[in-house]
Amino acid sequence: MLQITNLSASIDNKKILKGFNLKIKPGEIHAIMGPNGSGKSTLANVLTGKNGYQVEGQVLYQGKNLLKLPIEERAQKGLFMAFQYPLEIAGVNTNNFLKTSLNTVRKVRGLKELDSLDFLNLIKTKTKNLKIDEKILNRQLNVGFSGGEKKKNEILQMTILEPKLVILDETDSGLDIDAMKIVSEGVNSLRDKDRSFLIITHYQRLLDYIKPDFVHVLVDGKIAKTGCGELALELEKIGYGKMEAEG
Amino acid sequence: MNLNFDEFQKANQTGGELDNIRIKNFDNFQKKGFPSKKEESWKYTDLKTMLYNNLSKLEVPNNKKTSQCHDEWLLKNFKHNQIILVNGEFVSSTFSFESKDKIKIKPLRVILKDKKNFNKIKELFDDQKNSLTSLNHALVRDGIFLEIEDNYSFNKPLVIYNFFNKSSENKIINNKCFISLGKNSKLDVLKCYKAENSIKYFNNTIHHYSIQENAILKQFSINNNLDNSYNYHLTNVKSHSNSIFENFLFSSGSSFLKNEIHCNLLGSYASCFVNGLILLNNEQHHELKTNVNHRYEHCKSSQLVKSVLLDKSSGTYQGKIYVEKEAQKTDGYQLSRALIFSENSTFNSKPELEIYADEVKCSHGSTTANIDQGSIFYLMSRGLSKKQANKMLIEGFLNEAVETITDINIKSLISKLLIKKINEIKFETNEH
Ligand SMILES: Nc1ncnc2c1ncn2[C@@H]1O[C@H](COP(=O)(O)OP(=O)(O)OP(=O)(O)O)[C@@H](O)[C@H]1O
Ligand SMILES: [Mg+2]
């Protein structure tokens, strides 16, 4: 699904990722933990295609060179990132945005575009499952949404777009316990042998709900340690300090 | 540039007062010439240079009738009354949805030639705002004269079509539109513009609106069709007590367009709304200048202008609220927001408050911002192309202005025209 080899990324001559390696197979769930500023969001941004980074190394996504693809093609080919800080976009109606996004992606994937009624039915089910107040659909995209509503809106987009590779960047941060459960259920409902997840989090609690196959610790731009689910528990106890010394 | 006034004067003599008015005004114009940046209200546009560079062979049209209008340009699926002007000349009017005995409609040329009628509009020729007004007084040949009786509400909007065909090439077209709305009456006016084959001309129009007590006049000025024309549209409004004037401007089509709107609130509880959008690309340059005069108590005025500038385009908003000493309890509001898509485009905004009364509620603000690259990234990360993302952001941004329109049919019409316009934009210069 995804193979990252020796990935480096800098911005304004500041090196953030320093030889990052990771391989994710279809159906796997990988968690990435790591101290603030270690480069987790940078990794997510580089994979999603954000401009402004000088990038070196190789990233193969479904066997193709991901780094050469324009942002929208990555999304159309099934890459989805839930933003750590979803942007507020004034004037753009949430419902209209979701529909345009879905239909653009469907068109590229050779599926029939949904008309307003079909879309309404779809969105009704999805918002209900995620316990999202339907009223936010008629508001401007993320504008004035609470922190939790913004995160849920990211998950809503994920469930609608049905991506192949999902990157969740601290989606759990700022969620209350109930919301965390709902979001986890949303993720788990999408689990599939053909779909992979890369979950960036600071808290082991999320990983109680979404069981990862691997946990990686990112320190200073590269992976310092890889383990199974228990590694998260261990980190919870000892913190990153020791890891940094080792790395 | 030879405007050949003498020839025009000979051909258009009425034997009445107008002849001398024309001579006097042409004299005034010649003393000043076309406006340049030296004048405060033209500090962002050097019209003189602009016209010399683009319309050096500008001339006054001759009297030959040149009336041809293409039916495919008329609005479809939108019930309306209509007046058709071709090259500034009154061609026809149909008021299919109205009681015709309540409406007096005449081509302005008829009024200009008739002594008794001319007296009714004589005072319009006193207005000496700038050299273009003088020029208009000197060279006006036709336009619209429309009077609506008291207590008459139009059933359907009136669309004034302004068509320009090949005969307008290199011409300076001066006309006037006079509308008087009686007490308790109500009218919606849409003005649409269309030019044939990207011909170049200069259109100088003065609108005079007189709105009597309790009357409501809404004007929607839709300049959405791309053309190579240069335009100065001056609107003078006299609003009497309890009346409402609502103006919406869609400023997007022509090479150069300056709208200047002067609202005089001449009775208590009168209100006026001047809202609009400016959407420009290539090398277009559009301006909006407003001047709202509060003269009596309890009047309200509100202005919202949203602008989007692409490529090498530039836009200007000069908005003024003037509150006289007597105008207590004035409520005045003014906001301009502009979004810049290219480093080669500019927007100038100059909101102004001049207040002599002490008990007023007035506010104004203005922001100009670059398009947020983060927002574009967010939308593209959901599968939208850069073009789609840009369009979505532009539409979302400008929609706030469209939302001010209080008539739902017209709002939906303008909303559709805006989407169509946005879809026509080529995003070449910022594709990389
Ligand atoms: N545009 C930028 N200019 C300069 N430095 C940047 C820029 N973007 C990120 N950085 C720096 O890169 C480093 C990594 O940032 P990143 O956001 O990837 O960290 P993170 O691991 O996601 O942290 P957190 O856990 O706090 O979210 C930080 O030191 C940050 O300040
Ligand atoms: Mg981060």
XYZ file of C-alpha atoms and ligand atoms in Angstrom:
711
model
C 0.000 0.000 0.000
C 2.605 2.515 1.126
C 6.345 2.255 1.129
C 8.420 5.156 2.396
C 12.165 4.952 1.912
C 14.684 7.375 3.345
C 12.287 10.317 3.303
C 13.664 13.734 4.199
C 11.770 16.990 4.290
C 12.853 20.499 5.127
C 11.180 23.848 5.188
C 13.076 27.129 5.009
C 16.340 25.160 5.297
C 15.172 23.563 8.533
C 15.358 19.808 8.280
C 12.345 18.137 9.853
C 12.191 14.586 8.502
C 15.584 12.966 8.442
C 15.593 9.643 6.677
C 12.196 8.253 7.507
C 11.297 4.661 6.593
C 7.928 2.939 6.829
C 6.063 0.188 5.081
C 2.313 -0.242 5.388
C 0.587 -3.256 3.880
C -3.088 -3.353 2.868
C -5.352 -3.822 5.879
C -2.749 -2.780 8.441
C -3.106 -0.164 11.113
C 0.028 1.701 12.097
C 0.249 4.183 14.944
C 2.848 6.911 15.146
C 3.616 8.506 18.465
C 6.299 10.994 19.301
C 7.086 14.219 21.096
C 5.820 17.623 19.993
C 7.721 18.958 17.052
C 9.191 15.607 16.047
C 7.706 15.865 12.551
C 4.479 13.871 12.679
C 2.295 16.496 11.003
C 5.071 17.239 8.559
C 4.997 13.586 7.507
C 1.223 13.745 7.063
C 1.499 16.982 5.062
C 4.238 15.679 2.807
C 2.246 12.540 2.071
C -0.857 14.612 1.331
C 1.095 16.897 -0.992
C 1.287 20.225 0.791
C 3.538 22.719 -1.007
C 6.535 24.381 0.512
C 8.681 21.422 1.577
C 11.918 20.358 -0.019
C 11.449 16.624 -0.145
C 13.949 13.852 -0.837
C 13.599 10.102 -0.778
C 10.992 7.803 -2.204
C 7.345 7.174 -1.462
C 5.483 4.465 -3.316
C 1.722 4.421 -2.975
C -0.011 1.454 -4.581
C 3.239 0.941 -6.443
C 3.313 4.490 -7.890
C 5.552 7.439 -7.094
C 3.327 9.390 -4.730
C 5.531 12.457 -4.510
C 4.984 13.247 -8.180
C 1.190 13.258 -7.955
C -0.684 16.556 -7.566
C -2.576 16.981 -4.282
C -6.008 16.303 -5.726
C -4.914 13.153 -7.552
C -3.592 11.696 -4.320
C -7.013 12.267 -2.781
C -8.788 10.918 -5.824
C -6.617 7.798 -5.688
C -7.715 7.151 -2.137
C -5.361 9.025 0.167
C -7.085 10.845 2.981
C -5.668 12.926 5.796
C -7.739 14.084 8.743
C -6.140 17.409 9.690
C -4.759 18.063 13.143
C -6.180 21.574 12.791
C -9.053 21.534 10.274
C -9.267 24.895 8.547
C -12.201 27.262 8.810
C -13.284 28.197 5.311
C -15.593 31.190 5.291
C -18.376 31.365 2.747
C -18.133 27.732 1.661
C -21.220 25.775 2.584
C -20.330 22.496 4.324
C -22.931 20.399 2.549
C -22.020 21.810 -0.838
C -18.346 21.176 -0.172
C -18.953 17.555 0.862
C -21.075 16.921 -2.209
C -18.589 18.513 -4.608
C -15.745 16.591 -3.041
C -17.547 13.259 -3.167
C -18.760 13.711 -6.727
C -15.349 14.826 -7.970
C -13.790 11.742 -6.449
C -16.569 9.456 -7.692
C -16.259 10.816 -11.207
C -12.541 10.092 -11.294
C -13.130 6.633 -9.887
C -15.623 5.940 -12.664
C -18.682 5.964 -10.426
C -21.952 7.736 -11.071
C -22.216 11.177 -9.454
C -24.825 11.388 -6.719
C -27.781 13.717 -7.212
C -28.925 15.916 -4.372
C -31.433 13.385 -3.067
C -29.042 10.429 -3.027
C -26.444 12.579 -1.398
C -28.907 13.766 1.221
C -29.751 10.178 2.122
C -26.108 9.250 2.362
C -25.173 12.230 4.480
C -28.145 11.684 6.784
C -26.999 8.172 7.615
C -23.386 9.150 8.052
C -24.068 12.130 10.307
C -26.436 9.998 12.386
C -23.810 7.292 12.874
C -21.257 9.858 13.955
C -23.815 11.692 16.119
C -23.172 14.900 14.231
C -25.851 17.573 14.420
C -27.158 17.854 10.839
C -27.470 21.591 11.278
C -23.737 22.045 10.864
C -24.105 20.897 7.250
C -25.782 24.147 6.378
C -23.110 26.214 8.030
C -19.890 27.529 6.556
C -17.186 24.894 6.468
C -15.750 24.515 9.999
C -16.502 28.161 10.760
C -17.352 28.465 14.411
C -17.438 24.668 14.805
C -16.344 23.471 18.225
C -13.065 21.593 18.403
C -14.899 18.274 18.593
C -17.245 19.175 15.741
C -14.282 19.976 13.533
C -12.680 16.603 14.264
C -15.942 14.780 13.678
C -16.349 16.632 10.410
C -12.982 15.218 9.321
C -14.177 11.722 10.159
C -17.425 12.397 8.308
C -15.409 13.291 5.217
C -13.398 10.124 5.662
C -16.467 7.904 5.831
C -18.010 9.596 2.793
C -14.919 9.474 0.591
C -14.101 5.846 1.459
C -10.333 6.217 1.066
C -7.763 3.443 0.772
C -5.134 4.976 3.004
C -6.210 7.078 5.946
C -3.898 9.332 7.917
C -5.386 10.585 11.163
C -3.342 13.438 12.596
C -4.229 13.686 16.278
C -7.895 13.281 15.544
C -8.378 12.223 19.164
C -6.878 15.373 20.666
C -9.613 17.543 22.079
C -12.335 14.909 21.867
C -14.376 13.980 24.936
C -14.619 10.325 25.859
C -17.940 9.741 24.099
C -16.755 11.491 20.968
C -13.565 9.436 20.998
C -15.658 6.266 21.069
C -17.820 7.475 18.204
C -14.806 8.445 16.128
C -13.158 5.100 16.841
C -16.308 3.287 15.799
C -16.260 5.324 12.611
C -12.704 4.209 11.952
C -13.355 0.597 12.902
C -16.392 0.432 10.642
C -14.097 1.250 7.737
C -11.547 -1.423 8.640
C -11.070 -3.642 5.692
C -8.454 -5.934 4.293
C -7.805 -3.425 1.507
C -7.724 -0.304 3.623
C -4.817 0.909 5.729
C -4.521 3.456 8.503
C -1.736 5.626 9.805
C -2.796 7.013 13.139
C -0.866 9.856 14.716
C -1.666 10.250 18.388
C -0.231 11.257 21.724
C -2.517 9.056 23.774
C -2.558 5.373 24.206
C -6.260 5.625 25.085
C -7.268 5.877 21.412
C -5.346 2.692 20.749
C -7.565 0.894 23.244
C -10.389 1.456 20.785
C -8.478 1.133 17.552
C -6.047 -1.730 17.873
C -2.910 -1.047 15.857
C -0.760 -3.725 14.286
C 2.361 -1.641 14.806
C 3.359 1.328 16.920
C 6.236 3.544 15.822
C 7.940 6.192 17.848
C 9.051 9.198 15.835
C 11.848 11.185 17.373
C 13.590 14.063 15.641
C 12.440 13.185 12.157
C 13.012 9.455 12.143
C 11.632 6.306 13.685
C 13.403 5.542 16.936
C 11.530 2.403 17.814
C 8.871 0.106 16.414
C 6.791 -2.343 18.367
C 3.348 -3.808 18.762
C 0.392 -2.381 20.735
C 2.199 -2.787 24.066
C 4.794 -0.205 23.078
C 2.145 2.467 23.467
C 1.451 1.326 27.024
C 5.110 1.340 27.817
C 5.494 4.882 26.434
C 2.609 6.037 28.575
C 4.633 5.010 31.621
C 8.173 6.031 30.757
C 7.661 8.960 28.342
C 9.821 9.810 25.354
C 12.903 10.876 27.297
C 14.541 7.503 27.290
C 13.704 6.923 23.662
C 15.331 10.171 22.616
C 18.500 9.148 24.414
C 18.450 5.804 22.606
C 17.629 7.362 19.223
C -9.721 63.147 -30.232
C -12.242 65.301 -32.079
C -15.703 65.209 -30.594
C -17.134 67.406 -33.345
C -19.502 69.235 -31.073
C -20.462 71.853 -33.634
C -21.728 69.254 -36.013
C -23.618 67.533 -33.230
C -25.066 70.844 -32.108
C -26.366 71.667 -35.562
C -27.940 68.275 -36.024
C -29.645 68.291 -32.634
C -31.011 71.783 -32.309
C -34.330 72.056 -30.521
C -34.796 75.819 -30.708
C -35.332 75.722 -26.955
C -33.326 76.246 -23.818
C -31.444 72.996 -24.260
C -29.368 74.425 -27.117
C -27.696 76.918 -24.832
C -27.357 74.404 -22.027
C -25.449 72.176 -24.387
C -23.107 74.943 -25.490
C -22.421 76.036 -21.919
C -21.752 72.477 -20.774
C -19.520 71.592 -23.658
C -17.548 74.691 -22.795
C -17.250 73.478 -19.201
C -16.063 70.114 -20.386
C -13.465 71.559 -22.705
C -11.998 73.661 -19.932
C -11.399 70.590 -17.773
C -11.087 67.719 -20.239
C -11.539 64.122 -19.180
C -10.845 63.447 -15.466
C -7.339 62.515 -14.426
C -5.688 61.449 -11.185
C -5.371 65.058 -10.088
C -8.987 64.947 -8.991
C -9.651 63.412 -5.601
C -12.480 61.187 -6.785
C -10.409 59.955 -9.730
C -7.156 59.399 -7.908
C -7.087 55.721 -8.862
C -8.005 56.178 -12.524
C -6.425 58.285 -15.145
C -9.386 58.248 -17.482
C -7.816 60.809 -19.765
C -4.801 58.608 -20.491
C -6.941 55.495 -20.581
C -9.168 56.943 -23.288
C -6.295 58.387 -25.303
C -4.568 55.017 -25.241
C -7.586 52.917 -26.081
C -10.101 55.139 -27.798
C -8.071 57.832 -29.509
C -10.595 58.099 -32.352
C -13.536 58.610 -30.027
C -16.412 60.425 -31.728
C -19.996 61.439 -31.146
C -22.473 59.159 -32.909
C -24.378 60.628 -35.819
C -28.135 60.635 -36.017
C -28.494 57.594 -38.198
C -30.843 55.100 -36.556
C -29.020 51.892 -35.746
C -31.483 49.792 -33.852
C -30.915 46.117 -33.892
C -31.227 43.832 -30.972
C -30.717 40.115 -30.738
C -33.492 38.237 -29.035
C -31.114 35.602 -27.691
C -29.712 38.217 -25.349
C -32.998 38.655 -23.519
C -33.415 36.916 -20.159
C -35.263 33.619 -20.395
C -37.398 31.916 -17.759
C -37.687 35.167 -15.899
C -40.949 37.073 -16.234
C -40.270 40.748 -16.683
C -41.211 44.042 -18.275
C -38.596 45.485 -20.528
C -37.046 48.539 -22.049
C -34.499 48.049 -24.808
C -31.776 50.546 -25.492
C -29.454 49.974 -28.418
C -26.320 52.093 -28.536
C -27.902 54.229 -25.851
C -31.037 54.888 -27.894
C -34.505 54.002 -26.759
C -35.837 51.290 -29.061
C -38.851 49.799 -27.364
C -40.667 49.218 -24.106
C -43.162 46.578 -23.044
C -45.007 46.512 -19.762
C -46.929 43.291 -20.233
C -47.487 42.691 -16.542
C -48.618 46.132 -15.474
C -51.527 48.588 -15.564
C -50.322 50.877 -18.280
C -52.353 53.859 -17.086
C -50.133 54.057 -13.982
C -46.967 54.330 -16.001
C -45.691 57.112 -18.191
C -42.823 55.969 -20.378
C -41.134 58.029 -23.067
C -37.855 57.965 -24.929
C -35.821 60.784 -23.450
C -35.257 62.297 -26.920
C -38.984 63.095 -27.046
C -38.802 64.909 -23.713
C -35.711 66.823 -24.759
C -37.481 68.185 -27.846
C -40.666 69.195 -26.080
C -40.597 72.517 -24.217
C -43.224 71.696 -21.580
C -41.791 68.293 -20.772
C -38.249 69.539 -20.811
C -39.024 71.847 -17.900
C -39.722 68.764 -15.779
C -36.177 67.534 -16.145
C -34.381 70.817 -16.616
C -32.919 70.796 -13.127
C -31.067 67.574 -13.908
C -28.788 69.681 -16.075
C -27.690 71.747 -13.064
C -25.613 68.867 -11.696
C -21.939 69.725 -12.237
C -20.095 66.930 -10.432
C -17.273 66.613 -12.889
C -16.359 67.126 -16.501
C -18.136 63.924 -17.503
C -21.428 65.244 -16.164
C -20.915 68.406 -18.236
C -20.096 66.285 -21.238
C -23.236 64.245 -20.688
C -25.401 67.388 -20.495
C -23.814 68.673 -23.685
C -24.090 65.498 -25.715
C -27.077 63.590 -24.334
C -29.340 62.446 -27.112
C -31.606 59.842 -25.684
C -32.379 57.617 -22.739
C -35.359 56.850 -20.577
C -38.066 58.961 -19.030
C -40.249 56.926 -16.685
C -42.836 58.184 -14.216
C -44.827 55.902 -11.959
C -47.945 57.148 -10.239
C -48.606 57.031 -6.523
C -49.745 53.752 -4.956
C -48.633 51.471 -7.746
C -46.576 48.372 -7.105
C -45.068 46.658 -10.108
C -46.033 43.003 -10.475
C -42.824 42.034 -12.195
C -39.384 43.601 -12.400
C -38.420 45.978 -15.172
C -35.344 44.921 -17.102
C -33.498 47.667 -18.931
C -31.380 46.093 -21.653
C -28.394 48.070 -22.796
C -27.116 46.657 -26.068
C -24.202 47.983 -28.026
C -23.573 46.862 -31.585
C -20.960 47.631 -34.215
C -22.305 51.149 -34.709
C -21.005 51.989 -31.244
C -17.426 51.244 -32.188
C -15.241 54.176 -31.123
C -18.298 56.182 -30.117
C -18.927 58.146 -26.983
C -22.466 57.423 -25.908
C -24.117 59.846 -23.545
C -27.546 59.140 -22.193
C -29.716 59.706 -19.164
C -32.220 57.581 -17.374
C -34.850 59.373 -15.350
C -37.177 57.413 -13.079
C -39.641 58.966 -10.705
C -41.493 56.708 -8.313
C -44.692 58.095 -6.736
C -45.725 57.782 -3.105
C -46.250 54.214 -1.830
C -45.142 52.758 -5.141
C -42.741 49.938 -5.707
C -40.423 48.998 -8.550
C -37.507 46.625 -9.137
C -35.161 47.570 -11.962
C -32.525 45.293 -13.456
C -30.008 46.796 -15.791
C -28.219 44.390 -18.118
C -25.346 45.164 -20.457
C -24.199 43.392 -23.570
C -21.857 44.439 -26.338
C -21.410 42.784 -29.706
C -18.040 41.400 -30.813
C -15.865 43.067 -28.198
C -16.245 46.514 -29.729
C -14.718 49.502 -27.957
C -16.792 52.473 -26.870
C -17.244 54.873 -24.019
C -20.609 54.950 -22.300
C -21.391 57.867 -20.044
C -24.783 57.477 -18.384
C -26.466 59.498 -15.681
C -29.361 57.990 -13.751
C -31.722 60.163 -11.790
C -34.049 58.455 -9.382
C -36.628 60.276 -7.384
C -38.290 58.155 -4.712
C -41.320 59.691 -3.044
C -42.599 58.995 0.482
C -42.991 55.308 1.389
C -41.895 54.166 -2.034
C -39.421 51.346 -2.654
C -36.991 51.299 -5.543
C -34.560 48.447 -6.014
C -31.896 48.637 -8.663
C -29.750 45.716 -9.758
C -27.004 46.666 -12.090
C -25.596 43.588 -13.772
C -22.368 44.101 -15.644
C -21.327 40.491 -16.147
C -20.601 40.084 -19.861
C -16.976 40.436 -20.762
C -16.494 43.354 -23.145
C -13.947 45.965 -24.193
C -15.993 48.958 -23.173
C -15.242 51.920 -20.946
C -18.061 53.116 -18.773
C -18.969 55.803 -16.322
C -22.327 55.299 -14.625
C -23.478 58.017 -12.305
C -26.582 57.490 -10.194
C -28.211 60.332 -8.296
C -30.929 59.320 -5.885
C -33.367 61.544 -4.036
C -34.989 59.567 -1.262
C -37.933 61.064 0.555
C -39.168 60.110 3.991
C -39.826 56.457 4.744
C -38.669 55.406 1.327
C -36.238 52.587 0.597
C -33.571 52.513 -2.068
C -31.769 49.226 -2.512
C -28.906 49.046 -4.952
C -26.987 45.959 -5.950
C -23.990 46.095 -8.212
C -22.499 43.171 -10.119
C -19.334 44.745 -11.452
C -17.447 42.272 -13.546
C -17.750 42.512 -17.315
C -16.268 45.629 -18.861
C -12.656 46.698 -19.336
C -13.324 49.816 -17.309
C -16.387 50.599 -15.250
C -16.817 53.294 -12.703
C -20.043 53.414 -10.782
C -20.716 56.488 -8.763
C -23.778 56.467 -6.561
C -24.998 59.510 -4.681
C -27.878 58.958 -2.278
C -29.543 61.927 -0.706
C -31.784 61.005 2.190
C -34.198 63.916 2.108
C -36.743 62.918 4.721
C -36.737 61.140 8.051
C -36.810 57.330 8.191
C -35.557 57.023 4.632
C -33.088 54.212 4.065
C -30.648 53.196 1.402
C -28.612 50.065 0.813
C -25.697 49.971 -1.554
C -24.280 46.482 -1.816
C -22.385 44.691 -4.473
C -19.597 42.571 -5.763
C -16.603 43.309 -7.907
C -15.047 40.328 -9.683
C -12.230 41.100 -12.077
C -9.543 39.345 -14.056
C -7.088 40.061 -16.876
C -6.424 43.792 -16.874
C -9.853 45.009 -15.907
C -10.231 48.042 -13.720
C -13.476 48.792 -11.893
C -14.407 51.389 -9.345
C -17.278 52.035 -7.039
C -17.698 55.381 -5.410
C -20.597 55.996 -3.089
C -21.725 59.072 -1.304
C -24.575 58.756 1.161
C -25.892 62.009 2.504
C -27.856 61.867 5.740
C -29.818 65.084 6.049
C -32.722 64.150 8.319
C -33.271 62.188 11.514
C -33.689 58.427 11.836
C -32.346 57.516 8.438
C -30.456 54.339 7.783
C -27.795 53.452 5.257
C -25.825 50.280 4.772
C -23.109 49.258 2.333
C -21.384 45.936 1.807
C -18.961 45.495 -1.060
C -17.018 42.302 -1.677
C -14.318 42.158 -4.287
C -12.171 39.479 -5.882
C -9.163 40.450 -7.964
C -7.305 38.073 -10.259
C -4.455 38.416 -12.734
C -3.516 42.053 -13.318
C -6.870 43.528 -12.438
C -7.495 46.352 -10.050
C -10.475 47.583 -8.112
C -11.381 50.546 -5.993
C -14.031 51.342 -3.461
C -14.427 54.880 -2.248
C -17.342 55.023 0.121
C -18.491 58.034 2.006
C -21.135 58.546 4.638
C -21.907 62.174 5.331
C -24.097 63.030 8.314
C -25.375 66.571 8.641
C -25.899 68.302 11.964
C -29.671 67.823 11.839
C -29.438 64.111 11.059
C -29.612 62.744 14.598
C -30.216 59.030 15.203
C -28.516 58.189 11.937
C -27.605 54.546 11.462
C -24.778 54.205 8.969
C -22.789 51.118 8.099
C -20.130 50.432 5.530
C -17.882 47.445 4.926
C -15.515 46.534 2.123
C -13.738 43.209 1.909
C -11.403 42.246 -0.894
C -9.630 39.026 -1.741
C -6.519 39.151 -3.884
C -5.498 36.135 -5.974
C -2.416 37.431 -7.687
C 0.531 39.585 -6.736
C -0.159 41.690 -9.821
C -3.645 42.674 -8.787
C -4.548 45.500 -6.457
C -7.453 46.813 -4.497
C -7.780 50.268 -3.037
C -10.374 51.052 -0.473
C -11.132 54.354 1.099
C -14.042 54.333 3.518
C -14.883 57.767 4.833
C -17.134 59.070 7.561
C -17.928 62.725 7.937
C -20.249 63.297 10.864
C -21.619 66.567 12.217
C -24.487 65.214 14.318
C -23.681 63.955 17.818
C -26.201 61.179 18.307
C -25.413 58.693 15.562
C -24.496 55.056 15.135
C -21.972 54.764 12.340
C -19.337 52.191 11.592
C -17.076 51.378 8.726
C -14.367 48.912 7.938
C -12.239 47.619 5.154
C -9.988 44.606 4.688
C -7.880 43.379 1.814
C -6.350 39.924 2.094
C -4.499 37.475 -0.062
C -6.133 34.179 -0.817
C -5.246 31.680 1.898
C -3.060 28.892 0.496
C -3.964 26.692 3.459
C -7.625 26.774 2.463
C -6.720 25.772 -1.078
C -4.626 22.879 0.250
C -7.490 21.738 2.455
C -9.976 21.684 -0.425
C -7.529 20.009 -2.800
C -6.749 17.348 -0.227
C -10.413 16.378 -0.622
C -10.013 15.757 -4.337
C -10.854 19.185 -5.751
C -8.599 20.585 -8.465
C -6.940 23.911 -7.821
C -9.386 25.483 -10.228
C -12.359 23.993 -8.393
C -10.917 25.070 -5.061
C -10.401 28.627 -6.298
C -13.907 28.763 -7.676
C -15.404 27.460 -4.484
C -13.547 30.043 -2.433
C -14.485 32.891 -4.780
C -18.116 31.905 -4.849
C -18.205 31.526 -1.088
C -16.565 34.870 -0.593
C -18.804 36.804 -2.981
C -21.951 35.060 -1.926
C -22.173 37.164 1.191
C -22.876 40.171 -1.013
C -25.482 38.269 -3.057
C -27.185 37.287 0.204
C -28.065 40.940 0.829
C -30.553 40.859 -2.058
C -34.038 40.867 -0.587
C -35.966 39.647 -3.630
C -35.634 35.862 -3.906
C -36.203 35.576 -7.654
C -33.625 38.205 -8.418
C -31.251 36.743 -5.867
C -31.440 33.366 -7.554
C -30.998 34.937 -11.005
C -27.919 36.864 -9.900
C -26.561 33.872 -8.048
C -26.774 31.833 -11.257
C -25.104 34.570 -13.276
C -22.327 34.719 -10.702
C -21.690 30.983 -10.850
C -21.655 31.159 -14.643
C -19.225 34.056 -14.505
C -16.924 32.251 -12.071
C -16.957 29.182 -14.300
C -15.764 31.281 -17.221
C -12.658 32.456 -15.387
C -9.393 31.001 -16.567
C -6.932 30.558 -13.751
C -3.828 30.763 -15.886
C -1.554 33.135 -14.081
C -1.715 31.399 -10.720
C -1.678 27.807 -11.909
C 1.848 27.208 -10.661
N 6.490 26.360 8.037
C 7.414 26.043 8.960
N 8.487 26.849 9.133
C 9.424 26.549 10.059
N 9.354 25.488 10.868
C 8.314 24.658 10.738
C 7.289 24.886 9.777
N 6.379 23.902 9.884
C 6.814 23.090 10.865
N 7.964 23.533 11.377
C 8.727 22.941 12.478
O 8.932 21.590 12.204
C 8.914 20.834 13.382
C 7.951 19.665 13.239
O 6.629 20.144 13.178
P 5.374 19.164 13.120
O 4.156 20.010 13.035
O 5.590 18.179 12.062
O 5.456 18.460 14.538
P 4.481 17.398 15.212
O 5.290 16.189 15.451
O 3.259 17.247 14.428
O 4.177 18.106 16.595
P 2.825 18.120 17.496
O 2.837 16.877 18.289
O 3.029 19.300 18.377
O 1.680 18.241 16.596
C 8.539 21.797 14.500
O 9.703 22.170 15.177
C 7.947 22.974 13.755
O 8.157 24.170 14.459
Mg 1.277 17.659 14.691
